[in-house]
Coordinates of C-alpha atoms in Angstrom, one line a residue:
X1 CA 144.7 -4.5 84.4
X2 CA 147.5 -2.3 83.0
X3 CA 146.9 -1.1 79.5
X4 CA 149.8 -2.1 77.2
X5 CA 148.2 -1.1 73.9
X6 CA 147.4 2.1 72.1
X7 CA 143.7 1.8 73.0
X8 CA 142.8 4.7 75.3
X9 CA 141.1 2.6 77.9
X10 CA 140.4 5.6 80.2
X11 CA 137.8 6.8 77.7
X12 CA 135.8 3.5 78.2
X13 CA 135.5 3.6 82.0
X14 CA 132.0 5.1 82.0
X15 CA 129.0 5.3 79.7
X16 CA 125.7 7.0 79.2
X17 CA 123.5 4.9 76.9
X18 CA 124.4 1.5 75.6
X19 CA 124.4 2.3 71.8
X20 CA 126.8 5.2 72.1
X21 CA 129.1 3.2 74.4
X22 CA 129.3 0.4 71.9
X23 CA 130.0 3.0 69.2
X24 CA 132.9 4.3 71.3
X25 CA 134.3 0.8 71.8
X26 CA 134.2 0.3 68.0
X27 CA 135.9 3.6 67.3
X28 CA 138.6 3.3 69.9
X29 CA 139.5 -0.3 68.9
X30 CA 139.2 0.3 65.1
X31 CA 136.3 -2.3 65.1
X32 CA 138.7 -4.9 66.4
X33 CA 136.7 -6.0 69.5
X34 CA 139.3 -8.5 70.5
X35 CA 141.3 -5.5 71.9
X36 CA 138.6 -5.2 74.5
X37 CA 140.6 -7.6 76.6
X38 CA 143.3 -4.9 77.0
X39 CA 140.6 -2.6 78.6
X40 CA 138.9 -5.4 80.5
X41 CA 138.6 -3.5 83.8
X42 CA 137.1 -0.4 82.2
X43 CA 134.7 -2.1 79.8
X44 CA 133.4 -4.7 82.2
X45 CA 132.8 -2.2 84.9
X46 CA 130.9 0.1 82.5
X47 CA 128.7 -2.7 81.1
X48 CA 128.0 -4.8 84.2
X49 CA 128.8 -2.4 87.1
X50 CA 130.9 -3.0 90.2
X51 CA 128.1 -2.8 92.8
X52 CA 126.4 0.0 94.6
X53 CA 127.0 0.0 98.4
X54 CA 123.8 1.9 99.2
X55 CA 121.7 -0.6 97.3
X56 CA 123.1 -4.0 97.8
X57 CA 125.3 -3.2 100.7
X58 CA 128.6 -4.3 102.3
X59 CA 128.8 -8.1 102.4
X60 CA 125.3 -9.1 103.6
X61 CA 124.6 -6.1 105.9
X62 CA 122.5 -4.0 103.5
X63 CA 120.8 -7.3 102.5
X64 CA 120.3 -8.0 106.2
X65 CA 118.3 -4.8 106.5
X66 CA 115.9 -5.9 103.7
X67 CA 115.7 -9.4 105.1
X68 CA 115.0 -8.0 108.6
X69 CA 112.2 -5.8 107.2
X70 CA 110.4 -8.8 105.6
X71 CA 111.0 -11.1 108.5
X72 CA 109.7 -8.7 111.1
X73 CA 106.6 -8.0 109.0
X74 CA 105.9 -11.7 108.6
X75 CA 106.5 -12.3 112.3
X76 CA 104.1 -9.6 113.5
X77 CA 101.4 -10.5 111.0
X78 CA 101.6 -14.2 111.9
X79 CA 101.7 -13.9 115.6
X80 CA 99.0 -11.2 115.8
X81 CA 96.8 -13.3 113.5
X82 CA 97.1 -16.5 115.7
X83 CA 97.1 -14.9 119.1
X84 CA 93.5 -14.5 120.1
X85 CA 91.9 -11.3 121.2
X86 CA 90.3 -11.1 124.6
X87 CA 87.8 -13.9 125.2
X88 CA 85.0 -13.9 127.7
X89 CA 85.8 -17.4 129.0
X90 CA 88.5 -19.9 128.4
X91 CA 87.6 -22.3 131.2
X92 CA 90.7 -23.5 133.1
X93 CA 92.9 -21.5 130.8
X94 CA 91.2 -18.2 131.8
X95 CA 94.1 -17.3 134.1
X96 CA 96.3 -16.9 131.0
X97 CA 94.1 -14.2 129.5
X98 CA 96.0 -11.3 131.1
X99 CA 99.3 -12.7 129.9
X100 CA 98.0 -13.3 126.4
X101 CA 96.5 -9.8 126.2
X102 CA 99.8 -8.3 127.5
X103 CA 101.8 -10.1 124.8
X104 CA 99.4 -9.1 122.2
X105 CA 99.6 -5.4 123.3
X106 CA 103.4 -5.5 123.2
X107 CA 103.3 -7.0 119.7
X108 CA 100.8 -4.4 118.5
X109 CA 103.0 -1.6 119.8
X110 CA 106.0 -3.2 118.2
X111 CA 104.2 -3.7 114.9
X112 CA 103.1 -0.1 114.8
X113 CA 106.7 1.0 115.4
X114 CA 107.9 -1.4 112.8
X115 CA 105.5 0.0 110.1
X116 CA 106.7 3.5 110.8
X117 CA 110.3 2.4 110.3
X118 CA 109.6 0.2 107.3
X119 CA 107.5 2.8 105.5
X120 CA 110.3 5.4 105.6
X121 CA 113.0 2.9 104.6
X122 CA 110.8 2.0 101.6
X123 CA 110.2 5.6 100.8
X124 CA 114.0 6.4 100.8
X125 CA 114.8 3.3 98.7
X126 CA 112.1 4.3 96.1
X127 CA 113.4 7.8 95.8
X128 CA 117.1 6.6 95.5
X129 CA 116.0 4.0 92.9
X130 CA 114.2 6.6 90.8
X131 CA 117.2 8.9 90.8
X132 CA 119.6 6.1 89.8
X133 CA 117.4 4.4 87.2
X134 CA 116.3 7.6 85.5
X135 CA 119.9 8.6 84.9
X136 CA 120.4 5.2 83.3
X137 CA 117.1 5.0 81.3
X138 CA 117.3 8.5 79.9
X139 CA 121.0 8.3 78.9
X140 CA 122.2 10.9 81.4
X141 CA 124.8 8.7 83.1
X142 CA 125.3 5.0 83.7
X143 CA 128.3 5.5 86.0
X144 CA 128.2 2.6 88.5
X145 CA 124.9 1.3 87.0
X146 CA 125.7 -1.7 85.0
X147 CA 123.1 -4.3 83.9
X148 CA 123.4 -6.3 87.1
X149 CA 123.1 -3.2 89.4
X150 CA 120.0 -2.1 87.6
X151 CA 118.4 -5.5 88.1
X152 CA 119.4 -5.5 91.8
X153 CA 117.8 -2.0 92.1
X154 CA 114.5 -3.4 90.6
X155 CA 114.5 -6.3 93.1
X156 CA 115.3 -4.0 96.1
X157 CA 112.5 -1.6 95.2
X158 CA 110.0 -4.5 95.3
X159 CA 111.5 -6.2 98.3
X160 CA 111.1 -3.1 100.5
X161 CA 107.5 -2.6 99.3
X162 CA 106.2 -6.2 99.9
X163 CA 106.2 -6.3 103.8
X164 CA 104.2 -3.1 104.0
X165 CA 101.2 -5.0 102.7
X166 CA 100.9 -6.9 106.0
X167 CA 99.8 -3.7 107.9
X168 CA 98.3 -1.8 104.9
X169 CA 95.9 -4.6 104.1
X170 CA 95.5 -6.3 107.4
X171 CA 94.7 -3.4 109.7
X172 CA 92.5 -5.5 111.9
X173 CA 95.6 -7.1 113.3
X174 CA 96.3 -3.9 115.2
X175 CA 92.8 -3.6 116.6
X176 CA 91.8 -4.3 120.2
X177 CA 89.2 -3.4 122.7
X178 CA 89.4 0.4 122.9
X179 CA 87.2 3.4 123.8
X180 CA 85.3 5.3 121.1
X181 CA 87.9 8.1 121.1
X182 CA 90.7 5.5 120.7
X183 CA 88.7 3.8 117.9
X184 CA 88.5 7.1 116.0
X185 CA 92.2 7.5 116.4
X186 CA 92.8 4.0 115.2
X187 CA 90.8 4.7 112.0
X188 CA 92.7 7.9 111.4
X189 CA 96.0 6.1 111.9
X190 CA 94.9 3.3 109.5
X191 CA 94.1 5.9 106.8
X192 CA 97.5 7.5 107.3
X193 CA 99.3 4.2 107.0
X194 CA 97.5 3.3 103.8
X195 CA 98.2 6.8 102.5
X196 CA 101.9 6.5 103.1
X197 CA 101.9 3.1 101.5
X198 CA 100.1 4.5 98.5
X199 CA 102.8 7.1 98.1
X200 CA 105.5 4.4 98.1
X201 CA 103.5 2.3 95.6
X202 CA 103.2 5.3 93.3
X203 CA 106.9 5.9 93.5
X204 CA 107.6 2.2 92.7
X205 CA 105.7 2.5 89.4
X206 CA 108.7 4.0 87.8
X207 CA 110.9 1.0 88.9
X208 CA 108.2 -1.2 87.4
X209 CA 108.3 0.7 84.1
X210 CA 112.1 0.5 84.0
X211 CA 111.9 -3.2 84.8
X212 CA 109.4 -3.9 82.0
X213 CA 111.5 -1.9 79.5
X214 CA 114.7 -3.6 80.6
X215 CA 113.2 -7.1 80.5
X216 CA 110.8 -6.9 77.5
X217 CA 111.9 -3.9 75.5
X218 CA 113.6 -4.2 72.1
X219 CA 117.1 -5.6 72.5
X220 CA 120.1 -3.7 71.2
X221 CA 122.0 -6.9 70.8
X222 CA 121.5 -9.0 67.7
X223 CA 122.0 -9.3 64.0
X224 CA 118.9 -7.3 63.0
X225 CA 118.7 -3.8 61.6
X226 CA 119.1 -0.9 64.0
X227 CA 120.8 -3.0 66.7
X228 CA 124.0 -1.7 68.4
X229 CA 126.1 -4.9 68.3
X230 CA 125.8 -8.3 66.7
X231 CA 125.5 -11.5 68.7
X232 CA 129.1 -12.6 67.7
X233 CA 130.6 -9.3 68.7
X234 CA 128.7 -9.3 72.0
X235 CA 130.0 -12.8 72.7
X236 CA 133.5 -11.6 72.4
X237 CA 133.0 -8.8 75.0
X238 CA 131.1 -11.2 77.2
X239 CA 133.8 -13.8 77.1
X240 CA 136.4 -11.2 78.2
X241 CA 134.3 -10.2 81.2
X242 CA 132.7 -13.5 82.3
X243 CA 135.5 -16.0 81.8
X244 CA 135.6 -18.3 84.8
X245 CA 132.4 -16.7 86.2
X246 CA 129.2 -18.7 86.7
X247 CA 126.9 -16.9 84.3
X248 CA 123.2 -16.2 84.9
X249 CA 121.4 -19.1 83.1
X250 CA 118.3 -18.7 81.0
X251 CA 116.2 -20.4 83.6
X252 CA 117.5 -18.2 86.3
X253 CA 116.8 -15.1 84.2
X254 CA 113.2 -16.3 83.5
X255 CA 112.7 -16.9 87.2
X256 CA 113.9 -13.4 88.0
X257 CA 111.6 -11.9 85.4
X258 CA 108.6 -14.0 86.5
X259 CA 108.8 -13.3 90.2
X260 CA 109.8 -9.6 89.7
X261 CA 106.9 -8.9 87.4
X262 CA 104.4 -11.0 89.3
X263 CA 105.3 -9.3 92.6
X264 CA 104.9 -5.9 91.2
X265 CA 101.6 -6.8 89.5
X266 CA 100.3 -8.3 92.7
X267 CA 101.1 -5.2 94.7
X268 CA 99.6 -3.0 92.1
X269 CA 96.4 -5.0 91.7
X270 CA 95.9 -5.1 95.5
X271 CA 96.4 -1.3 95.7
X272 CA 94.1 -0.6 92.8
X273 CA 91.2 -2.6 94.2
X274 CA 91.6 -1.2 97.6
X275 CA 91.6 2.4 96.3
X276 CA 88.3 1.6 94.4
X277 CA 86.8 0.0 97.5
X278 CA 87.7 3.0 99.7
X279 CA 86.1 5.3 97.1
X280 CA 82.9 3.3 97.0
X281 CA 82.8 3.0 100.8
X282 CA 83.2 6.7 101.2
X283 CA 80.7 7.8 98.6
X284 CA 78.1 5.0 98.9
X285 CA 78.5 3.7 102.4
X286 CA 74.8 3.0 103.0
X287 CA 74.0 1.4 99.6
X288 CA 73.1 -2.3 99.6
X289 CA 75.8 -3.1 97.1
X290 CA 78.6 -1.7 99.3
X291 CA 77.1 -3.3 102.5
X292 CA 77.0 -6.6 100.7
X293 CA 80.6 -6.3 99.6
X294 CA 81.5 -5.3 103.2
X295 CA 79.9 -8.5 104.6
X296 CA 81.7 -10.6 102.0
X297 CA 85.0 -9.0 102.9
X298 CA 84.5 -9.8 106.5
X299 CA 83.5 -13.4 105.8
X300 CA 86.6 -14.1 103.6
X301 CA 89.0 -11.9 105.8
X302 CA 90.7 -14.9 107.4
X303 CA 91.3 -16.6 104.1
X304 CA 92.7 -13.4 102.6
X305 CA 95.0 -13.1 105.6
X306 CA 96.3 -16.6 105.1
X307 CA 96.9 -16.0 101.3
X308 CA 99.0 -12.9 102.2
X309 CA 100.9 -14.9 104.9
X310 CA 101.7 -17.6 102.4
X311 CA 102.3 -15.5 99.2
X312 CA 104.3 -12.5 100.5
X313 CA 107.1 -14.6 102.0
X314 CA 107.5 -16.5 98.7
X315 CA 107.7 -13.3 96.7
X316 CA 110.2 -11.8 99.2
X317 CA 112.4 -14.9 99.2
X318 CA 112.4 -14.8 95.3
X319 CA 113.7 -11.1 95.4
X320 CA 116.3 -11.9 98.1
X321 CA 117.6 -14.8 95.9
X322 CA 117.6 -12.5 92.9
X323 CA 119.8 -9.9 94.7
X324 CA 122.2 -12.5 96.1
X325 CA 122.5 -14.3 92.7
X326 CA 123.2 -11.1 90.8
X327 CA 125.7 -10.0 93.5
X328 CA 127.5 -13.3 93.1
X329 CA 127.7 -12.8 89.4
X330 CA 128.8 -9.2 89.8
X331 CA 131.4 -10.1 92.3
X332 CA 132.8 -12.8 90.0
X333 CA 133.2 -10.2 87.2
X334 CA 134.9 -7.8 89.7
X335 CA 137.4 -10.5 90.7
X336 CA 137.9 -11.6 87.1
X337 CA 138.7 -8.0 86.0
X338 CA 140.5 -6.7 89.1
X339 CA 137.8 -4.2 89.8
X340 CA 137.1 -3.1 93.3
X341 CA 133.7 -4.5 94.5
X342 CA 131.9 -1.4 95.8
X343 CA 129.4 -3.5 97.7
X344 CA 132.2 -4.1 100.3
X345 CA 132.4 -0.4 101.2
X346 CA 130.8 1.1 104.4
X347 CA 128.6 4.1 103.6
X348 CA 125.6 5.8 105.1
X349 CA 123.3 3.1 103.7
X350 CA 124.8 0.2 105.6
X351 CA 124.7 2.0 108.9
X352 CA 121.1 3.1 108.4
X353 CA 120.0 -0.4 107.3
X354 CA 121.0 -2.1 110.5
X355 CA 119.7 0.6 112.8
X356 CA 116.4 1.6 111.2
X357 CA 114.5 -1.1 113.0
X358 CA 116.1 -0.5 116.4
X359 CA 113.0 1.5 117.6
X360 CA 111.0 -1.7 117.2
X361 CA 113.0 -3.4 119.9
X362 CA 112.9 -0.3 122.1
X363 CA 109.2 0.0 121.7
X364 CA 108.5 -3.7 122.6
X365 CA 110.8 -3.5 125.6
X366 CA 109.2 -0.3 126.8
X367 CA 105.7 -1.7 126.4
X368 CA 106.6 -4.9 128.2
X369 CA 108.2 -3.1 131.2
X370 CA 105.4 -0.6 131.4
X371 CA 102.5 -2.9 130.6

């Protein structure tokens, strides 16, 4: 929108922290916030953002990478859980044993390749999220990081972490009849996988911290002392930016908060207890207490697997919905203000997201042809 007033709108196209930005808006409009409509493009972009192509992607392509990661993880976990391992006798169905074993071997190879791809996708997303959110949280720069973009970043961080639990916590799915030397290698690989997962989890703790501050920290909007802008003044700015846009309802916001926090807590609790268990098992392997826990873990293993197979897809779908709903809201503001929607740009992130899992298909095809 062309600026036809004396308000220097170019000074409002970016911000650092929220309070100082509102102070700049007051100063440049002489406390007449109705003039914000003349700087609609700059103000709305600074407060809500116009997308980030390396986080929420072009159209649905970056989202497709996140969906593919979760779908593949669920597929491998489900099929490997239900396809039986080698059985000594299946009666008339015994002739199918070689075929079943071959399919299982192909799936195991594909799942191993999948985890290698997924873990490094997650690692790169966690690093990128820390860089982007820390600049926003510490008031360094909020350029391109509006409220909606920050919430999308929180959801993406959790969404890329969730499917790693399938392999990190269900390592028996990748076990088969092997020699002693191969068994030792499997144990080493299992430890490596959990170690890499733990690194990604540790990196995600900053996103969790940022999420908790953003959702439950003191609000800078309101009529109380020390707040940056009153409710009435904020409604003026919000009306300028969200006119004819389907706003995020209170119920939707509560759902985003609940599933986002619940998902992060679930991952953290699982990781915390597994680290404790690994420490106990390593230091007190022969104690009766540890052996009793081990027997209990084995007895409830199938139930825990079913819980993960039911719970993780629900958490993943909730984060996918969060991302798509926020992108819809963000795109509505972009159309309303004439801003360019940066999610529709092709960058490195989009290309990487749709090719990162290509090795999975290659590994499955290779294993099948050379089985």
